[in-house]
PDB file of C-alpha atoms and ligand atoms in Angstrom:
ATOM      1  CA  UNK A   1       3.907  61.278 -14.669  1.00 53.00           C
ATOM      2  CA  UNK A   2       3.784  62.351 -11.022  1.00 71.00           C
ATOM      3  CA  UNK A   3       1.802  65.270  -9.700  1.00 89.00           C
ATOM      4  CA  UNK A   4       2.161  66.862  -6.258  1.00 94.00           C
ATOM      5  CA  UNK A   5      -0.650  69.024  -4.904  1.00 97.00           C
ATOM      6  CA  UNK A   6      -0.642  71.418  -1.973  1.00 98.00           C
ATOM      7  CA  UNK A   7      -3.661  73.233  -0.599  1.00 98.00           C
ATOM      8  CA  UNK A   8      -2.417  76.198   1.416  1.00 98.00           C
ATOM      9  CA  UNK A   9      -4.979  77.950   3.634  1.00 98.00           C
ATOM     10  CA  UNK A  10      -7.810  77.654   1.119  1.00 98.00           C
ATOM     11  CA  UNK A  11     -10.925  79.643   1.962  1.00 98.00           C
ATOM     12  CA  UNK A  12     -14.123  79.783  -0.007  1.00 98.00           C
ATOM     13  CA  UNK A  13     -17.078  82.102   0.471  1.00 98.00           C
ATOM     14  CA  UNK A  14     -20.380  81.822  -1.343  1.00 97.00           C
ATOM     15  CA  UNK A  15     -21.681  85.346  -0.858  1.00 96.00           C
ATOM     16  CA  UNK A  16     -21.715  85.977   2.892  1.00 96.00           C
ATOM     17  CA  UNK A  17     -21.324  82.290   3.759  1.00 97.00           C
ATOM     18  CA  UNK A  18     -17.860  80.859   4.351  1.00 97.00           C
ATOM     19  CA  UNK A  19     -17.828  77.147   3.452  1.00 98.00           C
ATOM     20  CA  UNK A  20     -14.038  76.527   3.567  1.00 98.00           C
ATOM     21  CA  UNK A  21     -12.210  78.048   6.537  1.00 98.00           C
ATOM     22  CA  UNK A  22      -8.536  77.772   5.616  1.00 97.00           C
ATOM     23  CA  UNK A  23      -7.810  74.220   4.523  1.00 98.00           C
ATOM     24  CA  UNK A  24      -4.208  73.051   4.163  1.00 97.00           C
ATOM     25  CA  UNK A  25      -2.886  69.625   3.180  1.00 95.00           C
ATOM     26  CA  UNK A  26      -0.798  67.838   0.563  1.00 96.00           C
ATOM     27  CA  UNK A  27      -1.575  65.119  -1.967  1.00 97.00           C
ATOM     28  CA  UNK A  28       1.455  63.028  -2.872  1.00 95.00           C
ATOM     29  CA  UNK A  29       1.597  61.444  -6.326  1.00 93.00           C
ATOM     30  CA  UNK A  30       0.422  57.893  -6.954  1.00 92.00           C
ATOM     31  CA  UNK A  31      -1.643  57.469  -3.820  1.00 96.00           C
ATOM     32  CA  UNK A  32      -5.330  56.867  -3.217  1.00 97.00           C
ATOM     33  CA  UNK A  33      -6.846  59.364  -0.810  1.00 97.00           C
ATOM     34  CA  UNK A  34     -10.211  59.002   0.827  1.00 96.00           C
ATOM     35  CA  UNK A  35     -11.982  62.290   1.465  1.00 96.00           C
ATOM     36  CA  UNK A  36     -14.580  61.798   4.176  1.00 95.00           C
ATOM     37  CA  UNK A  37     -17.076  64.030   5.901  1.00 93.00           C
ATOM     38  CA  UNK A  38     -20.755  64.645   6.393  1.00 91.00           C
ATOM     39  CA  UNK A  39     -22.946  66.347   3.844  1.00 91.00           C
ATOM     40  CA  UNK A  40     -22.083  70.023   3.631  1.00 94.00           C
ATOM     41  CA  UNK A  41     -18.541  69.569   5.030  1.00 95.00           C
ATOM     42  CA  UNK A  42     -17.039  71.189   1.923  1.00 96.00           C
ATOM     43  CA  UNK A  43     -15.580  68.114   0.183  1.00 96.00           C
ATOM     44  CA  UNK A  44     -17.046  68.787  -3.246  1.00 95.00           C
ATOM     45  CA  UNK A  45     -16.281  72.512  -3.087  1.00 97.00           C
ATOM     46  CA  UNK A  46     -12.618  71.861  -2.284  1.00 98.00           C
ATOM     47  CA  UNK A  47     -12.309  69.328  -5.095  1.00 97.00           C
ATOM     48  CA  UNK A  48     -14.078  71.677  -7.533  1.00 97.00           C
ATOM     49  CA  UNK A  49     -11.377  74.238  -6.745  1.00 98.00           C
ATOM     50  CA  UNK A  50      -8.706  71.633  -7.518  1.00 98.00           C
ATOM     51  CA  UNK A  51     -10.438  70.702 -10.799  1.00 97.00           C
ATOM     52  CA  UNK A  52     -11.013  74.276 -11.970  1.00 97.00           C
ATOM     53  CA  UNK A  53     -14.809  74.460 -11.504  1.00 96.00           C
ATOM     54  CA  UNK A  54     -14.580  76.955  -8.616  1.00 97.00           C
ATOM     55  CA  UNK A  55     -11.933  79.439  -7.547  1.00 97.00           C
ATOM     56  CA  UNK A  56     -10.792  79.906  -3.967  1.00 97.00           C
ATOM     57  CA  UNK A  57     -11.688  83.186  -2.253  1.00 98.00           C
ATOM     58  CA  UNK A  58      -8.195  83.187  -0.742  1.00 98.00           C
ATOM     59  CA  UNK A  59      -5.296  80.817  -0.229  1.00 98.00           C
ATOM     60  CA  UNK A  60      -3.055  79.069  -2.698  1.00 98.00           C
ATOM     61  CA  UNK A  61      -3.282  75.900  -4.733  1.00 97.00           C
ATOM     62  CA  UNK A  62       0.165  74.598  -5.677  1.00 97.00           C
ATOM     63  CA  UNK A  63       0.705  72.055  -8.440  1.00 96.00           C
ATOM     64  CA  UNK A  64       4.229  70.632  -8.466  1.00 95.00           C
ATOM     65  CA  UNK A  65       5.254  73.629  -6.369  1.00 95.00           C
ATOM     66  CA  UNK A  66       3.752  76.277  -8.650  1.00 95.00           C
ATOM     67  CA  UNK A  67       0.813  78.439  -7.557  1.00 96.00           C
ATOM     68  CA  UNK A  68      -2.113  77.916  -9.923  1.00 95.00           C
ATOM     69  CA  UNK A  69      -5.363  79.744 -10.498  1.00 93.00           C
ATOM     70  CA  UNK A  70      -7.487  77.739 -12.896  1.00 96.00           C
ATOM     71  CA  UNK A  71      -9.912  79.771 -14.999  1.00 95.00           C
ATOM     72  CA  UNK A  72     -11.885  76.642 -15.809  1.00 96.00           C
ATOM     73  CA  UNK A  73     -11.796  72.856 -15.874  1.00 94.00           C
ATOM     74  CA  UNK A  74      -9.821  72.888 -19.128  1.00 93.00           C
ATOM     75  CA  UNK A  75      -6.948  74.631 -17.343  1.00 96.00           C
ATOM     76  CA  UNK A  76      -6.930  71.966 -14.639  1.00 97.00           C
ATOM     77  CA  UNK A  77      -7.206  69.241 -17.279  1.00 94.00           C
ATOM     78  CA  UNK A  78      -4.137  70.676 -19.024  1.00 94.00           C
ATOM     79  CA  UNK A  79      -2.256  69.981 -15.758  1.00 95.00           C
ATOM     80  CA  UNK A  80      -3.626  66.432 -15.637  1.00 96.00           C
ATOM     81  CA  UNK A  81      -6.360  67.038 -13.049  1.00 97.00           C
ATOM     82  CA  UNK A  82      -9.811  65.650 -13.896  1.00 96.00           C
ATOM     83  CA  UNK A  83     -13.007  65.412 -11.855  1.00 96.00           C
ATOM     84  CA  UNK A  84     -15.188  62.447 -12.817  1.00 93.00           C
ATOM     85  CA  UNK A  85     -18.759  63.710 -12.838  1.00 81.00           C
ATOM     86  CA  UNK A  86     -21.592  61.776 -11.322  1.00 75.00           C
ATOM     87  CA  UNK A  87     -24.103  63.485 -13.546  1.00 76.00           C
ATOM     88  CA  UNK A  88     -22.417  62.399 -16.761  1.00 81.00           C
ATOM     89  CA  UNK A  89     -22.603  64.971 -19.513  1.00 84.00           C
ATOM     90  CA  UNK A  90     -22.497  62.638 -22.469  1.00 93.00           C
ATOM     91  CA  UNK A  91     -24.232  63.148 -25.787  1.00 94.00           C
ATOM     92  CA  UNK A  92     -26.312  59.980 -25.439  1.00 95.00           C
ATOM     93  CA  UNK A  93     -26.971  59.543 -29.173  1.00 96.00           C
ATOM     94  CA  UNK A  94     -23.252  59.604 -30.037  1.00 96.00           C
ATOM     95  CA  UNK A  95     -20.799  56.707 -29.758  1.00 96.00           C
ATOM     96  CA  UNK A  96     -18.277  56.114 -26.993  1.00 97.00           C
ATOM     97  CA  UNK A  97     -15.423  57.257 -29.258  1.00 96.00           C
ATOM     98  CA  UNK A  98     -17.299  60.365 -30.400  1.00 95.00           C
ATOM     99  CA  UNK A  99     -18.032  61.309 -26.812  1.00 95.00           C
ATOM    100  CA  UNK A 100     -14.451  60.723 -25.691  1.00 95.00           C
ATOM    101  CA  UNK A 101     -13.109  63.116 -28.307  1.00 94.00           C
ATOM    102  CA  UNK A 102     -15.973  65.631 -28.380  1.00 92.00           C
ATOM    103  CA  UNK A 103     -14.351  69.065 -28.560  1.00 88.00           C
ATOM    104  CA  UNK A 104     -10.906  67.409 -28.788  1.00 88.00           C
ATOM    105  CA  UNK A 105     -11.266  65.754 -32.202  1.00 90.00           C
ATOM    106  CA  UNK A 106      -8.209  64.217 -33.772  1.00 91.00           C
ATOM    107  CA  UNK A 107      -7.592  65.625 -37.228  1.00 92.00           C
ATOM    108  CA  UNK A 108      -5.689  64.624 -40.281  1.00 91.00           C
ATOM    109  CA  UNK A 109      -5.229  67.751 -42.337  1.00 91.00           C
ATOM    110  CA  UNK A 110      -8.674  69.307 -42.534  1.00 90.00           C
ATOM    111  CA  UNK A 111     -10.546  66.113 -41.778  1.00 91.00           C
ATOM    112  CA  UNK A 112     -11.709  64.604 -38.533  1.00 89.00           C
ATOM    113  CA  UNK A 113      -9.792  61.338 -38.195  1.00 91.00           C
ATOM    114  CA  UNK A 114     -12.500  58.891 -37.077  1.00 91.00           C
ATOM    115  CA  UNK A 115     -10.294  55.829 -37.518  1.00 93.00           C
ATOM    116  CA  UNK A 116      -7.594  57.245 -35.231  1.00 94.00           C
ATOM    117  CA  UNK A 117     -10.175  58.225 -32.598  1.00 95.00           C
ATOM    118  CA  UNK A 118     -11.790  54.774 -32.674  1.00 96.00           C
ATOM    119  CA  UNK A 119      -8.408  53.052 -32.381  1.00 96.00           C
ATOM    120  CA  UNK A 120      -7.396  55.284 -29.467  1.00 96.00           C
ATOM    121  CA  UNK A 121     -10.746  54.863 -27.755  1.00 97.00           C
ATOM    122  CA  UNK A 122     -10.386  51.061 -28.021  1.00 97.00           C
ATOM    123  CA  UNK A 123      -6.988  51.275 -26.327  1.00 96.00           C
ATOM    124  CA  UNK A 124      -8.318  53.311 -23.390  1.00 96.00           C
ATOM    125  CA  UNK A 125     -11.426  51.124 -23.055  1.00 97.00           C
ATOM    126  CA  UNK A 126      -9.107  48.120 -22.784  1.00 95.00           C
ATOM    127  CA  UNK A 127      -7.064  49.964 -20.157  1.00 92.00           C
ATOM    128  CA  UNK A 128     -10.141  50.489 -17.966  1.00 93.00           C
ATOM    129  CA  UNK A 129     -11.420  46.973 -18.702  1.00 93.00           C
ATOM    130  CA  UNK A 130     -14.655  47.913 -20.447  1.00 95.00           C
ATOM    131  CA  UNK A 131     -15.518  45.336 -23.084  1.00 95.00           C
ATOM    132  CA  UNK A 132     -17.510  47.544 -25.427  1.00 97.00           C
ATOM    133  CA  UNK A 133     -16.781  48.548 -28.995  1.00 97.00           C
ATOM    134  CA  UNK A 134     -15.876  52.237 -29.444  1.00 97.00           C
ATOM    135  CA  UNK A 135     -18.831  52.485 -31.872  1.00 97.00           C
ATOM    136  CA  UNK A 136     -21.358  51.603 -29.164  1.00 97.00           C
ATOM    137  CA  UNK A 137     -23.864  54.389 -28.552  1.00 97.00           C
ATOM    138  CA  UNK A 138     -23.547  55.812 -25.046  1.00 96.00           C
ATOM    139  CA  UNK A 139     -27.324  55.510 -24.501  1.00 96.00           C
ATOM    140  CA  UNK A 140     -26.887  51.706 -24.631  1.00 97.00           C
ATOM    141  CA  UNK A 141     -24.581  51.701 -21.590  1.00 96.00           C
ATOM    142  CA  UNK A 142     -25.535  51.193 -17.956  1.00 94.00           C
ATOM    143  CA  UNK A 143     -24.366  53.710 -15.335  1.00 92.00           C
ATOM    144  CA  UNK A 144     -21.302  51.694 -14.278  1.00 92.00           C
ATOM    145  CA  UNK A 145     -20.194  51.479 -17.906  1.00 94.00           C
ATOM    146  CA  UNK A 146     -20.668  55.225 -18.418  1.00 94.00           C
ATOM    147  CA  UNK A 147     -18.448  55.775 -15.407  1.00 93.00           C
ATOM    148  CA  UNK A 148     -15.770  53.588 -17.039  1.00 94.00           C
ATOM    149  CA  UNK A 149     -16.068  55.655 -20.215  1.00 95.00           C
ATOM    150  CA  UNK A 150     -15.586  58.844 -18.169  1.00 95.00           C
ATOM    151  CA  UNK A 151     -12.409  57.364 -16.686  1.00 95.00           C
ATOM    152  CA  UNK A 152     -11.206  56.230 -20.139  1.00 95.00           C
ATOM    153  CA  UNK A 153     -11.880  59.746 -21.421  1.00 95.00           C
ATOM    154  CA  UNK A 154      -9.861  61.242 -18.555  1.00 94.00           C
ATOM    155  CA  UNK A 155      -6.957  58.880 -19.344  1.00 94.00           C
ATOM    156  CA  UNK A 156      -7.132  59.839 -23.019  1.00 94.00           C
ATOM    157  CA  UNK A 157      -6.586  63.447 -21.851  1.00 91.00           C
ATOM    158  CA  UNK A 158      -3.488  62.352 -19.911  1.00 91.00           C
ATOM    159  CA  UNK A 159      -5.040  62.603 -16.455  1.00 95.00           C
ATOM    160  CA  UNK A 160      -2.561  62.183 -13.585  1.00 96.00           C
ATOM    161  CA  UNK A 161      -4.989  62.987 -10.801  1.00 97.00           C
ATOM    162  CA  UNK A 162      -8.569  61.700 -10.803  1.00 97.00           C
ATOM    163  CA  UNK A 163     -11.210  62.968  -8.425  1.00 97.00           C
ATOM    164  CA  UNK A 164     -14.184  60.649  -7.915  1.00 95.00           C
ATOM    165  CA  UNK A 165     -17.077  62.256  -6.041  1.00 93.00           C
ATOM    166  CA  UNK A 166     -19.227  59.540  -4.418  1.00 90.00           C
ATOM    167  CA  UNK A 167     -18.543  57.161  -7.327  1.00 89.00           C
ATOM    168  CA  UNK A 168     -20.218  54.099  -5.850  1.00 87.00           C
ATOM    169  CA  UNK A 169     -23.497  55.814  -4.948  1.00 85.00           C
ATOM    170  CA  UNK A 170     -25.308  54.159  -7.859  1.00 84.00           C
ATOM    171  CA  UNK A 171     -23.211  50.989  -8.285  1.00 88.00           C
ATOM    172  CA  UNK A 172     -24.052  47.417  -7.366  1.00 90.00           C
ATOM    173  CA  UNK A 173     -21.571  45.545  -5.124  1.00 91.00           C
ATOM    174  CA  UNK A 174     -20.102  43.744  -8.172  1.00 92.00           C
ATOM    175  CA  UNK A 175     -19.680  47.019 -10.067  1.00 92.00           C
ATOM    176  CA  UNK A 176     -18.074  48.568  -7.003  1.00 92.00           C
ATOM    177  CA  UNK A 177     -15.535  45.724  -6.876  1.00 92.00           C
ATOM    178  CA  UNK A 178     -14.731  46.324 -10.511  1.00 92.00           C
ATOM    179  CA  UNK A 179     -14.181  50.035  -9.890  1.00 93.00           C
ATOM    180  CA  UNK A 180     -11.876  49.267  -6.947  1.00 94.00           C
ATOM    181  CA  UNK A 181      -9.808  46.890  -9.110  1.00 94.00           C
ATOM    182  CA  UNK A 182      -9.500  49.630 -11.721  1.00 94.00           C
ATOM    183  CA  UNK A 183      -8.448  52.155  -9.068  1.00 95.00           C
ATOM    184  CA  UNK A 184      -5.671  49.816  -7.895  1.00 95.00           C
ATOM    185  CA  UNK A 185      -4.499  49.456 -11.484  1.00 94.00           C
ATOM    186  CA  UNK A 186      -4.492  53.226 -12.064  1.00 94.00           C
ATOM    187  CA  UNK A 187      -2.546  53.703  -8.850  1.00 95.00           C
ATOM    188  CA  UNK A 188       0.059  51.208 -10.078  1.00 93.00           C
ATOM    189  CA  UNK A 189       0.318  53.364 -13.200  1.00 91.00           C
ATOM    190  CA  UNK A 190       1.157  56.365 -10.986  1.00 92.00           C
ATOM    191  CA  UNK A 191      -2.236  58.086 -11.060  1.00 95.00           C
ATOM    192  CA  UNK A 192      -3.298  59.896  -7.881  1.00 96.00           C
ATOM    193  CA  UNK A 193      -6.924  59.361  -6.883  1.00 97.00           C
ATOM    194  CA  UNK A 194      -9.100  61.357  -4.527  1.00 97.00           C
ATOM    195  CA  UNK A 195     -12.094  59.263  -3.589  1.00 96.00           C
ATOM    196  CA  UNK A 196     -14.946  61.123  -1.913  1.00 95.00           C
ATOM    197  CA  UNK A 197     -17.362  58.994   0.056  1.00 89.00           C
ATOM    198  CA  UNK A 198     -19.213  58.784   3.303  1.00 82.00           C
ATOM    199  CA  UNK A 199     -19.015  55.003   3.409  1.00 84.00           C
ATOM    200  CA  UNK A 200     -16.234  54.569   5.934  1.00 84.00           C
ATOM    201  CA  UNK A 201     -15.824  50.811   5.346  1.00 86.00           C
ATOM    202  CA  UNK A 202     -15.200  51.351   1.626  1.00 87.00           C
ATOM    203  CA  UNK A 203     -12.780  54.173   2.186  1.00 89.00           C
ATOM    204  CA  UNK A 204     -10.698  52.212   4.674  1.00 88.00           C
ATOM    205  CA  UNK A 205     -10.462  49.276   2.303  1.00 89.00           C
ATOM    206  CA  UNK A 206      -9.216  50.985  -0.812  1.00 93.00           C
ATOM    207  CA  UNK A 207      -7.390  54.131   0.274  1.00 95.00           C
ATOM    208  CA  UNK A 208      -3.830  54.719   1.431  1.00 96.00           C
ATOM    209  CA  UNK A 209      -4.757  57.712   3.525  1.00 95.00           C
ATOM    210  CA  UNK A 210      -7.963  59.272   4.803  1.00 95.00           C
ATOM    211  CA  UNK A 211      -8.657  62.984   5.053  1.00 95.00           C
ATOM    212  CA  UNK A 212     -11.668  63.991   7.117  1.00 95.00           C
ATOM    213  CA  UNK A 213     -13.436  67.322   6.732  1.00 96.00           C
ATOM    214  CA  UNK A 214     -15.923  68.851   9.130  1.00 96.00           C
ATOM    215  CA  UNK A 215     -17.704  72.192   8.699  1.00 96.00           C
ATOM    216  CA  UNK A 216     -15.230  73.463   6.105  1.00 97.00           C
ATOM    217  CA  UNK A 217     -12.145  72.451   8.050  1.00 97.00           C
ATOM    218  CA  UNK A 218      -9.772  69.512   8.260  1.00 95.00           C
ATOM    219  CA  UNK A 219     -10.739  67.238  11.140  1.00 91.00           C
ATOM    220  CA  UNK A 220      -7.586  65.112  11.454  1.00 61.00           C
TER     221      UNK A 220
HETATM  222  N1  ADP B   1     -22.689  77.104  -5.453  1.00 78.06           N
HETATM  223  C1  ADP B   1     -22.953  77.228  -4.146  1.00 78.06           C
HETATM  224  N2  ADP B   1     -23.559  78.326  -3.677  1.00 78.06           N
HETATM  225  C2  ADP B   1     -23.831  78.465  -2.362  1.00 78.06           C
HETATM  226  N3  ADP B   1     -23.511  77.556  -1.429  1.00 78.06           N
HETATM  227  C3  ADP B   1     -22.905  76.427  -1.849  1.00 78.06           C
HETATM  228  C4  ADP B   1     -22.599  76.203  -3.240  1.00 78.06           C
HETATM  229  N4  ADP B   1     -21.990  74.988  -3.334  1.00 78.06           N
HETATM  230  C5  ADP B   1     -21.924  74.483  -2.098  1.00 78.06           C
HETATM  231  N5  ADP B   1     -22.483  75.342  -1.199  1.00 78.06           N
HETATM  232  C6  ADP B   1     -22.563  75.138   0.262  1.00 78.06           C
HETATM  233  O1  ADP B   1     -21.269  74.872   0.724  1.00 78.06           O
HETATM  234  C7  ADP B   1     -21.270  73.916   1.777  1.00 78.06           C
HETATM  235  C8  ADP B   1     -20.350  72.770   1.384  1.00 78.06           C
HETATM  236  O2  ADP B   1     -20.937  72.052   0.317  1.00 78.06           O
HETATM  237  P1  ADP B   1     -20.211  70.856  -0.435  1.00 78.06           P
HETATM  238  O3  ADP B   1     -18.840  71.279  -0.797  1.00 78.06           O
HETATM  239  O4  ADP B   1     -21.080  70.397  -1.515  1.00 78.06           O
HETATM  240  O5  ADP B   1     -20.127  69.779   0.744  1.00 78.06           O
HETATM  241  P2  ADP B   1     -19.975  68.178   0.652  1.00 78.06           P
HETATM  242  O6  ADP B   1     -19.512  67.824  -0.728  1.00 78.06           O
HETATM  243  O7  ADP B   1     -18.980  67.853   1.718  1.00 78.06           O
HETATM  244  O8  ADP B   1     -21.322  67.624   0.969  1.00 78.06           O
HETATM  245  C9  ADP B   1     -22.714  73.496   1.953  1.00 78.06           C
HETATM  246  O9  ADP B   1     -23.250  74.228   3.034  1.00 78.06           O
HETATM  247  C10 ADP B   1     -23.363  73.906   0.646  1.00 78.06           C
HETATM  248  O10 ADP B   1     -24.714  74.213   0.843  1.00 78.06           O
HETATM  249 MG1   MG B   2     -20.361  66.607  -2.162  1.00 78.06          MG
END
C-alpha cells in the first residue's frame, strides 16, 4: 500500500529553456504534501514528470527505490501514481460508471460487464462520499462532483499517490471543506497526496509538510 518517491537532481529543458534546475527531495508514504510556489516555478512540470506526462531531461525518479522512466501516464498509473486533472477529460454524455472504466472495461468472457462496473463504481463513489448513482450522466454533475469522480476513478485504478494541481481553484468554501475531509480520509487509508496551491493558508491547514519551489529550484 505504501509508496516512497525520490526525486534525484531532476532537470527539465523545454528546448533551450531550463525550467527545472536539479530538484531533489523525497515523498514519504501516507503524508499530505503542499507544493507551493509562484506561477512558473515549475510545480506542474515536476508533477507531470512524476505522473508520466513529461520526462526529465536528466536526473532520476525513484519509486520504492527503483529508478523509473515512465513512457506515459499509464506507466505511472500502473505504479499507483495518478494526477487529478483540472481540465477533466470526461465523455460528458456517458455515465459516471462508464467514464470510470472507459478504456479499462471489466469483462465477463467476451462481454463488457456493466453490472460489475456499476457495482464497483458505487463502492468507490461511497468511498469518496459522492451521493450520486453510477448511472448519472457526467454532464449533470457540477465541477466539485466531477472532481470527486476523478478521485473515485483514481482509487478504482489502485492509486497510492494522488497529485492535485490547484484543486480548489474553482470550488466554493463548502466544497473545499468537503475535499479536505476526503483528503484526510485518503491519508488515513495510506494514500500519499501532493497538493499544489498558491493559497498559503489552505496549504498550512491541511498538509503535513510544505515544499516551496522558486524558479525551478527548491526554496526550503
Ligand atoms: N510544454 C512547455 N513548453 C515550454 N515551456 C513550458 C512548457 N510547460 C511549462 N513551461 C514553462 O516552464 C515553466 C514552469 O511552468 P510550470 O511547471 O507550469 O510552473 P507552475 O506550475 O509552478 O506554475 C514556465 O516558465 C512555463 O512557461
Ligand atoms: Mg502549475
